[in-house]
Amino acid sequence: MVVSSRAATKDEAKTPAVQLKRQVTVSPTHKSIEDEVIYLRSQNKLLNNALKAVKNTASEKLCKSYELVWYARNRTRYPSHQVSKWLDSSKEHSRDIDNLHSTDGDFHHGFNSGVLAASRMFKDHADVSHVDRDSDDLFGSAHQAVMKHQEKIEESKEAFPNASADTFPVLRADSN
């Protein structure tokens, strides 16, 4: 890795790469740039794995809570629809469906709606698939990715609580 010690010109100082470099400093706890790179790579791997876990968990919770919210809102409207029948007979959903039919059904429906809204938001926050890792301009694309991700986060915060369940859930394989 080559590090330049010259100051950026006025025109260069306005580029996203220079702005991004200003935010990066070498930690005083590491002895060299190479040590810092090794540390940052391991930290990056850890953070990527954590983001994947958050996104996967949010996706799982989103799927199940969507099905339960749809069921609570539509079970009487579409009692003979294949999705209603599937959810009624699903072993995976049996406890949750019983809870929705209980005297505390409104509480459980509200809880499922909250999980649905939170799962949507956190799935959006953890999704970094828009980062272009093959770009020739690494700093420029990183800066654009940061800006795009920040917009995505703000949009999902504004949409919160999005607990809509307007379309039929997709039938999944179940352990019936």
mmCIF file of C-alpha atoms in Angstrom:
data_model
loop_
_atom_site.group_PDB
_atom_site.id
_atom_site.type_symbol
_atom_site.label_atom_id
_atom_site.label_comp_id
_atom_site.label_asym_id
_atom_site.label_seq_id
_atom_site.Cartn_x
_atom_site.Cartn_y
_atom_site.Cartn_z
ATOM 1 C CA MET A 1 0.000 0.000 0.000
ATOM 2 C CA VAL A 2 1.361 3.403 -0.954
ATOM 3 C CA VAL A 3 0.487 6.368 1.222
ATOM 4 C CA SER A 4 1.112 9.843 -0.105
ATOM 5 C CA SER A 5 2.115 12.550 2.329
ATOM 6 C CA ARG A 6 1.503 15.460 -0.035
ATOM 7 C CA ALA A 7 -1.420 17.760 0.620
ATOM 8 C CA ALA A 8 -4.410 17.576 -1.677
ATOM 9 C CA THR A 9 -4.919 20.431 -4.127
ATOM 10 C CA LYS A 10 -8.059 22.565 -3.915
ATOM 11 C CA ASP A 11 -9.746 20.632 -6.762
ATOM 12 C CA GLU A 12 -8.712 17.266 -5.336
ATOM 13 C CA ALA A 13 -10.023 18.219 -1.901
ATOM 14 C CA LYS A 14 -13.556 18.342 -3.318
ATOM 15 C CA THR A 15 -13.539 14.764 -4.639
ATOM 16 C CA PRO A 16 -15.356 12.032 -2.689
ATOM 17 C CA ALA A 17 -12.134 10.022 -2.385
ATOM 18 C CA VAL A 18 -10.332 12.822 -0.582
ATOM 19 C CA GLN A 19 -13.333 13.494 1.631
ATOM 20 C CA LEU A 20 -13.495 9.809 2.535
ATOM 21 C CA LYS A 21 -9.742 9.654 3.225
ATOM 22 C CA ARG A 22 -10.130 12.523 5.698
ATOM 23 C CA GLN A 23 -12.447 10.357 7.780
ATOM 24 C CA VAL A 24 -9.919 7.505 7.936
ATOM 25 C CA THR A 25 -7.103 7.605 10.450
ATOM 26 C CA VAL A 26 -4.518 5.043 11.451
ATOM 27 C CA SER A 27 -5.175 3.811 14.974
ATOM 28 C CA PRO A 28 -2.358 4.633 17.413
ATOM 29 C CA THR A 29 -2.708 1.148 18.929
ATOM 30 C CA HIS A 30 -1.258 -0.515 15.832
ATOM 31 C CA LYS A 31 2.390 -0.287 14.885
ATOM 32 C CA SER A 32 2.106 -0.016 11.129
ATOM 33 C CA ILE A 33 -0.264 0.515 8.232
ATOM 34 C CA GLU A 34 -0.012 -3.208 7.464
ATOM 35 C CA ASP A 35 -1.147 -4.066 11.008
ATOM 36 C CA GLU A 36 -4.013 -1.614 10.664
ATOM 37 C CA VAL A 37 -5.069 -3.172 7.331
ATOM 38 C CA ILE A 38 -5.034 -6.663 8.863
ATOM 39 C CA TYR A 39 -7.067 -5.422 11.814
ATOM 40 C CA LEU A 40 -9.559 -3.567 9.590
ATOM 41 C CA ARG A 41 -9.977 -6.592 7.309
ATOM 42 C CA SER A 42 -10.793 -8.842 10.258
ATOM 43 C CA GLN A 43 -13.160 -6.222 11.679
ATOM 44 C CA ASN A 44 -14.779 -5.836 8.249
ATOM 45 C CA LYS A 45 -15.295 -9.593 8.013
ATOM 46 C CA LEU A 46 -16.867 -9.644 11.471
ATOM 47 C CA LEU A 47 -19.169 -6.726 10.633
ATOM 48 C CA ASN A 48 -20.172 -8.265 7.278
ATOM 49 C CA ASN A 49 -21.055 -11.522 9.035
ATOM 50 C CA ALA A 50 -23.054 -9.605 11.643
ATOM 51 C CA LEU A 51 -24.944 -7.695 8.925
ATOM 52 C CA LYS A 52 -25.716 -10.952 7.105
ATOM 53 C CA ALA A 53 -27.025 -12.479 10.348
ATOM 54 C CA VAL A 54 -29.219 -9.416 11.030
ATOM 55 C CA LYS A 55 -30.539 -9.442 7.465
ATOM 56 C CA ASN A 56 -31.234 -13.207 7.508
ATOM 57 C CA THR A 57 -32.957 -13.061 10.900
ATOM 58 C CA ALA A 58 -35.007 -10.048 9.824
ATOM 59 C CA SER A 59 -36.006 -11.889 6.626
ATOM 60 C CA GLU A 60 -37.120 -14.965 8.594
ATOM 61 C CA LYS A 61 -39.110 -12.910 11.105
ATOM 62 C CA LEU A 62 -40.551 -10.784 8.308
ATOM 63 C CA CYS A 63 -41.819 -13.842 6.443
ATOM 64 C CA LYS A 64 -43.487 -15.439 9.461
ATOM 65 C CA SER A 65 -44.922 -12.222 10.889
ATOM 66 C CA TYR A 66 -46.267 -11.252 7.430
ATOM 67 C CA GLU A 67 -48.107 -14.571 7.251
ATOM 68 C CA LEU A 68 -49.561 -14.109 10.746
ATOM 69 C CA VAL A 69 -50.595 -10.491 10.152
ATOM 70 C CA TRP A 70 -52.191 -11.433 6.831
ATOM 71 C CA TYR A 71 -54.030 -14.310 8.530
ATOM 72 C CA ALA A 72 -55.332 -12.120 11.368
ATOM 73 C CA ARG A 73 -56.615 -9.525 8.906
ATOM 74 C CA ASN A 74 -57.992 -11.899 6.269
ATOM 75 C CA ARG A 75 -58.969 -15.241 7.865
ATOM 76 C CA THR A 76 -62.661 -14.349 7.869
ATOM 77 C CA ARG A 77 -62.503 -12.641 4.478
ATOM 78 C CA TYR A 78 -60.842 -15.605 2.722
ATOM 79 C CA PRO A 79 -61.650 -18.647 4.919
ATOM 80 C CA SER A 80 -61.472 -21.140 2.055
ATOM 81 C CA HIS A 81 -58.408 -19.680 0.321
ATOM 82 C CA GLN A 82 -55.446 -22.066 0.104
ATOM 83 C CA VAL A 83 -53.265 -19.715 2.179
ATOM 84 C CA SER A 84 -55.831 -19.621 5.004
ATOM 85 C CA LYS A 85 -56.130 -23.409 4.934
ATOM 86 C CA TRP A 86 -52.339 -23.806 4.848
ATOM 87 C CA LEU A 87 -51.856 -21.478 7.825
ATOM 88 C CA ASP A 88 -54.672 -23.188 9.778
ATOM 89 C CA SER A 89 -52.991 -26.584 9.333
ATOM 90 C CA SER A 90 -49.357 -25.450 9.583
ATOM 91 C CA LYS A 91 -47.401 -26.995 12.462
ATOM 92 C CA GLU A 92 -44.961 -24.087 12.335
ATOM 93 C CA HIS A 93 -47.785 -21.615 12.921
ATOM 94 C CA SER A 94 -50.087 -23.673 15.164
ATOM 95 C CA ARG A 95 -49.182 -21.972 18.455
ATOM 96 C CA ASP A 96 -49.308 -18.517 16.874
ATOM 97 C CA ILE A 97 -52.655 -19.230 15.192
ATOM 98 C CA ASP A 98 -54.047 -20.480 18.520
ATOM 99 C CA ASN A 99 -52.842 -17.241 20.125
ATOM 100 C CA LEU A 100 -54.638 -15.211 17.449
ATOM 101 C CA HIS A 101 -57.875 -17.124 18.186
ATOM 102 C CA SER A 102 -57.504 -16.630 21.959
ATOM 103 C CA THR A 103 -59.038 -13.880 24.089
ATOM 104 C CA ASP A 104 -55.658 -12.134 23.815
ATOM 105 C CA GLY A 105 -55.787 -12.284 20.016
ATOM 106 C CA ASP A 106 -55.636 -8.501 19.637
ATOM 107 C CA PHE A 107 -52.436 -8.374 21.688
ATOM 108 C CA HIS A 108 -50.834 -11.114 19.577
ATOM 109 C CA HIS A 109 -51.922 -9.447 16.339
ATOM 110 C CA GLY A 110 -50.415 -6.162 17.558
ATOM 111 C CA PHE A 111 -47.207 -7.936 18.539
ATOM 112 C CA ASN A 112 -46.958 -9.644 15.129
ATOM 113 C CA SER A 113 -47.615 -6.304 13.403
ATOM 114 C CA GLY A 114 -44.789 -4.721 15.405
ATOM 115 C CA VAL A 115 -42.410 -7.563 14.535
ATOM 116 C CA LEU A 116 -43.389 -7.186 10.862
ATOM 117 C CA ALA A 117 -42.676 -3.436 10.883
ATOM 118 C CA ALA A 118 -39.389 -3.785 12.794
ATOM 119 C CA SER A 119 -38.223 -6.676 10.591
ATOM 120 C CA ARG A 120 -38.826 -4.651 7.444
ATOM 121 C CA MET A 121 -36.883 -1.706 8.805
ATOM 122 C CA PHE A 122 -33.914 -3.726 10.085
ATOM 123 C CA LYS A 123 -33.750 -5.798 6.905
ATOM 124 C CA ASP A 124 -33.451 -2.551 4.933
ATOM 125 C CA HIS A 125 -30.816 -1.205 7.328
ATOM 126 C CA ALA A 126 -28.705 -4.368 7.058
ATOM 127 C CA ASP A 127 -28.907 -4.608 3.261
ATOM 128 C CA VAL A 128 -25.641 -3.374 1.763
ATOM 129 C CA SER A 129 -26.022 -5.181 -1.556
ATOM 130 C CA HIS A 130 -25.824 -1.859 -3.414
ATOM 131 C CA VAL A 131 -22.096 -1.518 -2.627
ATOM 132 C CA ASP A 132 -20.053 -1.884 -5.836
ATOM 133 C CA ARG A 133 -16.930 -3.811 -4.846
ATOM 134 C CA ASP A 134 -15.669 -4.125 -8.417
ATOM 135 C CA SER A 135 -15.517 -0.414 -9.148
ATOM 136 C CA ASP A 136 -12.326 1.131 -10.499
ATOM 137 C CA ASP A 137 -12.884 4.157 -8.260
ATOM 138 C CA LEU A 138 -13.000 2.454 -4.869
ATOM 139 C CA PHE A 139 -13.206 5.617 -2.791
ATOM 140 C CA GLY A 140 -15.776 7.251 -5.065
ATOM 141 C CA SER A 141 -18.018 4.182 -5.122
ATOM 142 C CA ALA A 142 -17.652 3.800 -1.350
ATOM 143 C CA HIS A 143 -18.714 7.405 -0.848
ATOM 144 C CA GLN A 144 -21.701 6.899 -3.175
ATOM 145 C CA ALA A 145 -22.612 3.681 -1.335
ATOM 146 C CA VAL A 146 -22.494 5.471 2.018
ATOM 147 C CA MET A 147 -24.770 8.216 0.717
ATOM 148 C CA LYS A 148 -27.170 5.743 -0.932
ATOM 149 C CA HIS A 149 -27.319 3.594 2.201
ATOM 150 C CA GLN A 150 -28.002 6.632 4.373
ATOM 151 C CA GLU A 151 -30.911 7.563 2.079
ATOM 152 C CA LYS A 152 -32.193 3.988 2.279
ATOM 153 C CA ILE A 153 -32.053 4.086 6.077
ATOM 154 C CA GLU A 154 -33.879 7.409 6.214
ATOM 155 C CA GLU A 155 -36.586 6.100 3.844
ATOM 156 C CA SER A 156 -37.135 2.985 5.944
ATOM 157 C CA LYS A 157 -37.294 5.089 9.130
ATOM 158 C CA GLU A 158 -39.915 7.313 7.511
ATOM 159 C CA ALA A 159 -41.915 4.250 6.387
ATOM 160 C CA PHE A 160 -41.837 2.794 9.912
ATOM 161 C CA PRO A 161 -44.150 1.328 11.123
ATOM 162 C CA ASN A 162 -44.969 -0.378 7.837
ATOM 163 C CA ALA A 163 -47.189 -3.288 8.867
ATOM 164 C CA SER A 164 -49.072 -3.662 5.597
ATOM 165 C CA ALA A 165 -49.955 -7.181 4.513
ATOM 166 C CA ASP A 166 -51.964 -6.561 1.362
ATOM 167 C CA THR A 167 -50.987 -9.462 -0.878
ATOM 168 C CA PHE A 168 -51.417 -13.174 -0.304
ATOM 169 C CA PRO A 169 -48.428 -14.798 1.401
ATOM 170 C CA VAL A 170 -46.357 -17.216 -0.637
ATOM 171 C CA LEU A 171 -47.031 -20.825 0.254
ATOM 172 C CA ARG A 172 -43.914 -22.397 1.746
ATOM 173 C CA ALA A 173 -42.931 -25.952 2.435
ATOM 174 C CA ASP A 174 -43.988 -26.758 5.976
ATOM 175 C CA SER A 175 -43.324 -29.599 8.356
ATOM 176 C CA ASN A 176 -46.969 -30.726 8.479
#
